[in-house]
CSV table of C-alpha atoms in Angstrom, one decimal:
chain,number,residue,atom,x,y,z
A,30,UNK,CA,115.7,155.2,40.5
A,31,UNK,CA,112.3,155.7,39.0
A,32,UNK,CA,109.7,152.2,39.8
A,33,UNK,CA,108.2,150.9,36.0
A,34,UNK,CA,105.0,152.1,37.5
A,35,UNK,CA,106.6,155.7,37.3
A,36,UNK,CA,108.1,155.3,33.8
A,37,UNK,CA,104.8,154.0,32.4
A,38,UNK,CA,102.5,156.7,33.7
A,39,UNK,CA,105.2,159.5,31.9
A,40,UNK,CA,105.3,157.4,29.0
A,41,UNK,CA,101.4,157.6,28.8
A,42,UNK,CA,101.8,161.3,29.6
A,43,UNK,CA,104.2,162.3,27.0
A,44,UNK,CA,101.9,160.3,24.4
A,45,UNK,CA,99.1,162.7,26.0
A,46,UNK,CA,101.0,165.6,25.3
A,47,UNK,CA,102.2,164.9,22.1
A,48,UNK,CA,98.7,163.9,20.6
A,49,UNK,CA,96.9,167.2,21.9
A,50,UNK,CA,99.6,169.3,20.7
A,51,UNK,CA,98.8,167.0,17.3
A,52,UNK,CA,94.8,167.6,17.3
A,53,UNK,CA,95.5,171.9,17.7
A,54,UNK,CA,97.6,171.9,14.8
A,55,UNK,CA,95.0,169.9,13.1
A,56,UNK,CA,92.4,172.2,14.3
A,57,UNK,CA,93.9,175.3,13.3
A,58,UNK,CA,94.7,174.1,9.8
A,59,UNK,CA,91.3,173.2,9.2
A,60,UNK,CA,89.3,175.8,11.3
A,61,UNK,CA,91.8,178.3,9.9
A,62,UNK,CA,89.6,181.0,7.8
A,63,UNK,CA,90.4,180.8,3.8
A,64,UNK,CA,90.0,183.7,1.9
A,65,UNK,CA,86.5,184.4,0.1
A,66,UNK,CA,87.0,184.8,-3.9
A,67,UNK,CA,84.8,187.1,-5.3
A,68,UNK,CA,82.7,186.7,-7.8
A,69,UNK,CA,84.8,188.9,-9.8
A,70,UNK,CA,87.6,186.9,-9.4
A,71,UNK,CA,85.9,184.3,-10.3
A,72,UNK,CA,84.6,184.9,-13.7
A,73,UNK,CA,86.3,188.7,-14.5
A,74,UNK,CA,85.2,191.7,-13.9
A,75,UNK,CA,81.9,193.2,-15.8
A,76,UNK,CA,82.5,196.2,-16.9
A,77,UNK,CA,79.0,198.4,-17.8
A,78,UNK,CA,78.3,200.0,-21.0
A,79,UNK,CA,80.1,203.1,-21.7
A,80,UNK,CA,78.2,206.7,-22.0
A,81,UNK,CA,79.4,208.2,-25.3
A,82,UNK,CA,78.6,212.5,-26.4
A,83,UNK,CA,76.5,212.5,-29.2
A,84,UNK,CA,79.1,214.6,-30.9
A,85,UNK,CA,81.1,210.8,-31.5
A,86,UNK,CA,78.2,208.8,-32.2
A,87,UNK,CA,77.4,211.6,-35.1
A,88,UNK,CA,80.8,211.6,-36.3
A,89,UNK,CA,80.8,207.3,-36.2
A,90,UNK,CA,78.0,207.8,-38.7
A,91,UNK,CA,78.6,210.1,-40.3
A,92,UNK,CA,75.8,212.1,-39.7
A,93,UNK,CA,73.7,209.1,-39.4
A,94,UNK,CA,74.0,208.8,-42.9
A,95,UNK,CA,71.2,206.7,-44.8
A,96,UNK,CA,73.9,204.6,-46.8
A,97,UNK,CA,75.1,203.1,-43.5
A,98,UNK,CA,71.5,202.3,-42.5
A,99,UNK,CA,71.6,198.2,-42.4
A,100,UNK,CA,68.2,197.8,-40.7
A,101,UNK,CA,65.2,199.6,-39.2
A,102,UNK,CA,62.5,198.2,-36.5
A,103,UNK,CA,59.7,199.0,-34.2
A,104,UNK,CA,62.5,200.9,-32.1
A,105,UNK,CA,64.5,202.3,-33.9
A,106,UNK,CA,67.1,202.7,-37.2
A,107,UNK,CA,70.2,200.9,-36.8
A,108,UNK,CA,73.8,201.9,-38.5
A,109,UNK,CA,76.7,200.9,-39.2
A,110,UNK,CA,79.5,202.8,-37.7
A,111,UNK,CA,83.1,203.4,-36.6
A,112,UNK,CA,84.5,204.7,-33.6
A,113,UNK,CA,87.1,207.0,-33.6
A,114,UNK,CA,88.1,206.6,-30.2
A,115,UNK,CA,89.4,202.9,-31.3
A,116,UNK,CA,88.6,202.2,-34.8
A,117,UNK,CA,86.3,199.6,-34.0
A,118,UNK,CA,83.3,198.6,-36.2
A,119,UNK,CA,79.9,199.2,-34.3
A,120,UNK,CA,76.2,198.6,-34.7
A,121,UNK,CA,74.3,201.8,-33.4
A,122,UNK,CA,70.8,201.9,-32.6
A,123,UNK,CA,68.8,205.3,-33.1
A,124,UNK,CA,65.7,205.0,-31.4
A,125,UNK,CA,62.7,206.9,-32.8
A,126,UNK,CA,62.2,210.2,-32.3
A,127,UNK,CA,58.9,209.5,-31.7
A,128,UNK,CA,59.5,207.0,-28.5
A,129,UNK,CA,61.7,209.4,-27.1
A,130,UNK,CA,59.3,212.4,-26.9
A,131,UNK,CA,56.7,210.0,-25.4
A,132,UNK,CA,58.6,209.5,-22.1
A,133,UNK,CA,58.9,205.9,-22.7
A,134,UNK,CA,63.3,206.2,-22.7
A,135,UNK,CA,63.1,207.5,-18.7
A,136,UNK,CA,66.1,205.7,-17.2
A,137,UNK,CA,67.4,205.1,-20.5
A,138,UNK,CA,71.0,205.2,-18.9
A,139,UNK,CA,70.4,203.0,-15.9
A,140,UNK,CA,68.6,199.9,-18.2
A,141,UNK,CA,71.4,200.0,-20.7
A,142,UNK,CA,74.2,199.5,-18.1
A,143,UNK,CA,72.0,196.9,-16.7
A,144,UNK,CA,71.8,195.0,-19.8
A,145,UNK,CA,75.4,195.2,-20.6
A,146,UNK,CA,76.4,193.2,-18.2
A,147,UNK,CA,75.0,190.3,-20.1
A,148,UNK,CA,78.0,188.9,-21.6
A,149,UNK,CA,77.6,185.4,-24.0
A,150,UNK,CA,78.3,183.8,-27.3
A,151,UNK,CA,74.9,183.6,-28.3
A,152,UNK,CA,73.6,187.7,-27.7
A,153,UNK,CA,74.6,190.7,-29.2
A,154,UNK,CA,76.9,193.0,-26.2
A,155,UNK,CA,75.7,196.1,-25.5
A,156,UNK,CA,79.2,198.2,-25.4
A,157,UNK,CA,77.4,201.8,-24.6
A,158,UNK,CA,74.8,204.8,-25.1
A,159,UNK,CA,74.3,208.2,-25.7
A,160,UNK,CA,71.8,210.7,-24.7
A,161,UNK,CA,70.9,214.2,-25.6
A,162,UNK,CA,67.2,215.8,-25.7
A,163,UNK,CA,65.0,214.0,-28.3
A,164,UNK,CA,68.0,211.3,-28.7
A,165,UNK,CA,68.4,208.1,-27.2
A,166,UNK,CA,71.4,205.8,-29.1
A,167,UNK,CA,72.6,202.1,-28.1
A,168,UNK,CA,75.7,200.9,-29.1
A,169,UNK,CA,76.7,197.4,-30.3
A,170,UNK,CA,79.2,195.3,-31.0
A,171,UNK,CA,78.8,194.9,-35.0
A,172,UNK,CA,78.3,191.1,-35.5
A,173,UNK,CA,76.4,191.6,-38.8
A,174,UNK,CA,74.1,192.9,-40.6
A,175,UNK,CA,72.4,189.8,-42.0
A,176,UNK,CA,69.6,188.4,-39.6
A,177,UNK,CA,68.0,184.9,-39.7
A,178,UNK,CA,64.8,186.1,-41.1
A,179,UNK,CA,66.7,187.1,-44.3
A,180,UNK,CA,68.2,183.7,-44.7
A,181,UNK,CA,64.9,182.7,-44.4
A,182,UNK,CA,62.9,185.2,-46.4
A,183,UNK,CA,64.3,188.0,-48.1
A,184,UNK,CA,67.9,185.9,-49.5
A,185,UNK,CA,67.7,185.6,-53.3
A,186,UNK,CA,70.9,184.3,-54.0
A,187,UNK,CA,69.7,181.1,-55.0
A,188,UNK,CA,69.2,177.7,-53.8
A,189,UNK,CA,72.9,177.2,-53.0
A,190,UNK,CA,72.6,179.7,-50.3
A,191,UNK,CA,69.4,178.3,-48.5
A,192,UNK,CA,69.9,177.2,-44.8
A,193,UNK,CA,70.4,173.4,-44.6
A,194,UNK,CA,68.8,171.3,-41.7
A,195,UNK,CA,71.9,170.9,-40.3
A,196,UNK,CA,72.9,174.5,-40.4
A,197,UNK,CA,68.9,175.5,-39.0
A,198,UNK,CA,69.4,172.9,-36.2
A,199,UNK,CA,72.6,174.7,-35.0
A,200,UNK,CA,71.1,178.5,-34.9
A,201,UNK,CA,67.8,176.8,-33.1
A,202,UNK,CA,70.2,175.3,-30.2
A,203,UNK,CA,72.3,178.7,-30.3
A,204,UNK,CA,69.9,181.0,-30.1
A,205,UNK,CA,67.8,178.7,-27.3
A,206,UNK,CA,71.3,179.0,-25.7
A,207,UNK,CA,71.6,183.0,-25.6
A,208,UNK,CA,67.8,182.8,-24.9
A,209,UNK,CA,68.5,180.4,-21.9
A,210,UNK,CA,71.2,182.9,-20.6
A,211,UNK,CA,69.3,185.7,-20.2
A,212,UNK,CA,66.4,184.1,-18.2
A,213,UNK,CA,68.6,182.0,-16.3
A,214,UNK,CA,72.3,183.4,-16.2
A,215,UNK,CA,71.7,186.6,-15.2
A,216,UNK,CA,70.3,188.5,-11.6
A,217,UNK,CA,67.9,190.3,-12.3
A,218,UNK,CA,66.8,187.7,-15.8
A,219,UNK,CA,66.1,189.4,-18.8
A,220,UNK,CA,63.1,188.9,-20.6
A,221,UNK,CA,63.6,189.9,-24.2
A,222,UNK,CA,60.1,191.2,-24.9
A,223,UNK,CA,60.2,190.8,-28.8
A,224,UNK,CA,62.1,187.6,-29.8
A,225,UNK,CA,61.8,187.4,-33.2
A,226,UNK,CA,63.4,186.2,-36.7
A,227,UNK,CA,64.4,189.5,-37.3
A,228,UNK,CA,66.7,189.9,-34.0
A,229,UNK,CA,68.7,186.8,-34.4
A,230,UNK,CA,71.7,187.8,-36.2
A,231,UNK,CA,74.0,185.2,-37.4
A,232,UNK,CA,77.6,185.8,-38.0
A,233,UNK,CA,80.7,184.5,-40.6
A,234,UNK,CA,80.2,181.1,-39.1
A,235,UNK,CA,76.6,180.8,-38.7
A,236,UNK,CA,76.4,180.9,-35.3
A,237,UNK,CA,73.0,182.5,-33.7
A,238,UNK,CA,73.6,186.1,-31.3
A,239,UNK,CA,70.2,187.1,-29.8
A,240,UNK,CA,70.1,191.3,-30.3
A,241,UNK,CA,67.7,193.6,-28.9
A,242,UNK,CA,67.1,192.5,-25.7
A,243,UNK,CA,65.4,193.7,-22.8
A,244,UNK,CA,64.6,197.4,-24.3
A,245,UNK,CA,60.9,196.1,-25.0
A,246,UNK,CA,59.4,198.5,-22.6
A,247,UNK,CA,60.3,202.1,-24.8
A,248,UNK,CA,57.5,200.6,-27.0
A,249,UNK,CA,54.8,199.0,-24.6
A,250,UNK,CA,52.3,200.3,-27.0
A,251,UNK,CA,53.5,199.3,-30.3
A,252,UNK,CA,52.3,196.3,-32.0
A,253,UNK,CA,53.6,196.5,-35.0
A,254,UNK,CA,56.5,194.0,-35.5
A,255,UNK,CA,55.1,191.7,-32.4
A,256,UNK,CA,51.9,190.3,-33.9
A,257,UNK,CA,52.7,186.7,-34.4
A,258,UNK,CA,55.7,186.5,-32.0
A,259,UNK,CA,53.9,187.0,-28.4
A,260,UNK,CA,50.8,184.9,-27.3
A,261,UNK,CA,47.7,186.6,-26.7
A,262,UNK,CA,47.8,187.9,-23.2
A,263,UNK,CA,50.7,189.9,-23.8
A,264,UNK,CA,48.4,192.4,-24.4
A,265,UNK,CA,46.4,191.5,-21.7
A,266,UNK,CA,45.8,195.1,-20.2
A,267,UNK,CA,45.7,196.9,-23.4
A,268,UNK,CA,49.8,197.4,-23.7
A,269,UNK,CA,52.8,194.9,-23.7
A,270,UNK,CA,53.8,193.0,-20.4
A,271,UNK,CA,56.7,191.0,-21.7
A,272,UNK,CA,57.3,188.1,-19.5
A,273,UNK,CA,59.7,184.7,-20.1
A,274,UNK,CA,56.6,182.3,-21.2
A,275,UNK,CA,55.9,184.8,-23.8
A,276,UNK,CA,59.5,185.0,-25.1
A,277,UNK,CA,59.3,180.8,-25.3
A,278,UNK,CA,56.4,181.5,-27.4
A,279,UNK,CA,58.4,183.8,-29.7
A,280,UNK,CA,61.3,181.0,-29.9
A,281,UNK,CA,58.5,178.6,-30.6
A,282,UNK,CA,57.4,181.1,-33.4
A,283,UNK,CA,60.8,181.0,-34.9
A,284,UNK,CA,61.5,177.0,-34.9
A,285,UNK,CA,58.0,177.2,-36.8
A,286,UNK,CA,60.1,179.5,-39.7
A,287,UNK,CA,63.1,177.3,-39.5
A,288,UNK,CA,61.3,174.4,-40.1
A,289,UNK,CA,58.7,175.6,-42.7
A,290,UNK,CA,60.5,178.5,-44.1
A,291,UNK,CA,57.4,180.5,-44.3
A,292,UNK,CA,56.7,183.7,-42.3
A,293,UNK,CA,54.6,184.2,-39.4
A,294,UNK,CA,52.1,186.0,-41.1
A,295,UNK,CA,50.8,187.9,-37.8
A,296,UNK,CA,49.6,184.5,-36.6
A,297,UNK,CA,48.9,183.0,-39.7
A,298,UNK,CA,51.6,180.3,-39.6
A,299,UNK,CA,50.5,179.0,-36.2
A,300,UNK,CA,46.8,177.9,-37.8
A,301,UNK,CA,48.3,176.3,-40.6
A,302,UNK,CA,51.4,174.2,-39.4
A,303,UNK,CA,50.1,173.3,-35.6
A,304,UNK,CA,47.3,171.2,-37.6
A,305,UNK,CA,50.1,169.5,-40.1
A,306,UNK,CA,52.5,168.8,-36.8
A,307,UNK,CA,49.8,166.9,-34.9
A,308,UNK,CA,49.1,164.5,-37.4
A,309,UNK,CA,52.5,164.2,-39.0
A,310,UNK,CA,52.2,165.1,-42.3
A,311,UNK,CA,55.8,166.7,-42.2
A,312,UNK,CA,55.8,166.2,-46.2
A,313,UNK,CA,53.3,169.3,-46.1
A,314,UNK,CA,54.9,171.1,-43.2
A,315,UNK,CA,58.7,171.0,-44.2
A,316,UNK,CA,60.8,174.0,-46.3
A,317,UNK,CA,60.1,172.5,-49.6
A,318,UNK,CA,63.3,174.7,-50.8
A,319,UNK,CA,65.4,171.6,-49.3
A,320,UNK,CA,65.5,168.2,-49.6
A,321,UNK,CA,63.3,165.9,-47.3
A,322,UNK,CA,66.0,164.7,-44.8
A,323,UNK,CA,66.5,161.3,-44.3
A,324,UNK,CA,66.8,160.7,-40.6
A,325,UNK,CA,63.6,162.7,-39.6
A,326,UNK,CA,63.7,162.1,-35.7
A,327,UNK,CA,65.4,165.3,-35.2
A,328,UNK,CA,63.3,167.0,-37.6
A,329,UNK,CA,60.0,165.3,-35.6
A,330,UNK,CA,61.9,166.5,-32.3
A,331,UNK,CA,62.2,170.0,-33.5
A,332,UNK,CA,58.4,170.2,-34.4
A,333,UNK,CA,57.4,168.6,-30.7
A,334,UNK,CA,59.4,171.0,-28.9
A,335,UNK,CA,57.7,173.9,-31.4
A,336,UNK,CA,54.2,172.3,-30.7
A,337,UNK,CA,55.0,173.1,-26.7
A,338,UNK,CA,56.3,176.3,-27.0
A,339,UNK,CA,53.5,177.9,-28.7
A,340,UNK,CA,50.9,175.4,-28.5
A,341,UNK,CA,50.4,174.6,-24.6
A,342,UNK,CA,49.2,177.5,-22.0
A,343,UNK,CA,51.5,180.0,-20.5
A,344,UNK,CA,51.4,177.4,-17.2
A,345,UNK,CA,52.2,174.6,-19.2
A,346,UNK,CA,55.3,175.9,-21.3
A,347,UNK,CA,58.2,174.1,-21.1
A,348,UNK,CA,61.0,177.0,-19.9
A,349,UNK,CA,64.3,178.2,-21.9
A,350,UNK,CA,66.0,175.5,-19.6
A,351,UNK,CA,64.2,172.3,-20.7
A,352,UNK,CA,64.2,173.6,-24.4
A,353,UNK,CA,67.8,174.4,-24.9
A,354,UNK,CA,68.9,171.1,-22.9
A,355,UNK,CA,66.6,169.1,-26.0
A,356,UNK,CA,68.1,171.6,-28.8
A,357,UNK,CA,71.4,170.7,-27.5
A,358,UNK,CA,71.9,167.3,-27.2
A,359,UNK,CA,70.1,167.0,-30.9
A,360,UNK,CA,72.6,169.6,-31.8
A,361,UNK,CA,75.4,166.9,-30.2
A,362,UNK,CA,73.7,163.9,-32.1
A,363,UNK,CA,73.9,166.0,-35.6
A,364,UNK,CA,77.8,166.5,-34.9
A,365,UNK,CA,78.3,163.0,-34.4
A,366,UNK,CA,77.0,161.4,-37.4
């Protein structure tokens, strides 16, 4: 018969035992590897823009007939169109003939399928290209053909169809939103190169899609369209060097036409509303198409934050970050009342 000294010692052993055997299974739950989810699993799978024959495009347009022409720029003509393959609506760029020849499209096909991987509520998706000698074509999603500088400008339908504040407030924080993506959502960022009234489109509901993104360089040269949008060392070494201070001098260009309803004027509105901003005579400064609003701390809000975009040095410019994260809580505050 076993002494208690003997029982107690296996007592203490089996305890021993039984906790080891515990701490493995513990270990090996825990140390045990988990399997990595990809990024693609993650957030889907980003598909690059399509390459389409010219021989579709053509036929989409019919011929890239003038009557579907709903806008022409700096780069190019832009149609409407259908595609056959799917019936879907499209907007398709033709970029000028002239940029083409010049060498300026080189790796045409590699920046497209770059930049449509960019995929947000507030920018236009690039779904494909084509290319063929002297032809260089990108392909949109049609969102519409009405930009925000017609709202603002060119719409003569009468004061019932000028942009309220509330309605301006909402493009600013959506477009500062698609603006903010591109810098900051995407590897490599974006830089637009040419933001502008003109290439903020605004859909059925209003809301702001930044278009024409990123294709800045296949006209380094060209000025015309830009002067008033970029800051003056843009054209530091005699041709455009796009960068994303310059961009948040463009937004700031465009909060300036939102809030005044005038045009840029190649520079022209800076000299006149910075002035009328810094000593508060918003009486002066404001669209006098609409109605003085009565709360004007977001109005005063929106002219600050259009003061530091375009006002401070390229150093001292607050980034698409800091300006979207104002826009959008004044956009929350608006909702509320």
């Amino acid at each position: 018969m076993k002494s208690s000294q003997e029982i107690a010692y296996y007592f203490i052993l089996s305890l021993l035992s039984a906790s080891f055997v515990i701490l493995c299974l513990v270990l090996v739950i825990f140390c045990r590897k988990k399997p990595v989810e990809s990024e693609e699993s993650l957030t889907g799978p980003k598909i690059s823009a399509q390459g389409y024959p010219l021989t579709d495009i053509d036929d989409a347009t019919d011929g890239f007939n003038h009557r579907r022409i709903i806008g022409s720029g700096r780069l190019g003509t832009v149609y409407a169109a259908v595609l056959a393959s799917d019936q879907k609506p499209v907007a398709v760029k033709r970029i000028h003939p002239s940029l083409v020849l010049s060498n300026t499209c080189f790796g045409f096909s590699s920046i497209l399928k770059t930049l449509s991987l960019a995929q947000h509520p507030n920018i236009v998706p690039i779904i494909g290209f084509s290319q063929a000698p002297g032809e260089r074509i990108i392909v949109m999603e049609f969102v519409s053909a009405v930009s925000l500088d017609y709202y603002l400008h060119e719409n003569s339908d009468g004061a019932s169809s000028v942009l309220n504040w509330s309605q301006r407030l909402r493009i600013a924080a959506g477009a500062a939103r698609g603006l903010e993506y591109l810098h900051e959502g995407m590897a490599p960022n974006i830089v637009h190169g040419c933001f502008k009234a003109s290439n903020v489109l605004l859909d059925d509901k209003f809301c702001a899609r930044v278009s024409d993104y990123g294709i800045s360089s296949l006209a380094p040269n060209e000025k015309r369209g830009l002067l008033g949008y970029v800051d003056d060392e843009y054209w530091r070494n005699g041709r455009g060097e796009p960068c994303k201070e310059s961009d948040v001098y463009g937004f700031g260009v465009v909060l300036l036409e939102l809030l005044t309803g005038r045009r840029a004027e190649e520079g022209l509105l800076l000299r006149w509303a910075l002035p009328l901003i810094k000593e508060t005579r918003f009486s002066e400064l404001l669209d006098l198409r609409l109605v003085m609003p009565s709360n004007m701390r977001t109005i005063i809000r929106l002219a600050k934050v259009a003061l530091a975009c375009v006002g401070n040095s390229r150093k001292s410019r607050p980034s698409m970050i800091q300006v979207a994260a104002i826009l959008n809580n004044l956009e929350v505050e608006v909702c509320v009342r």
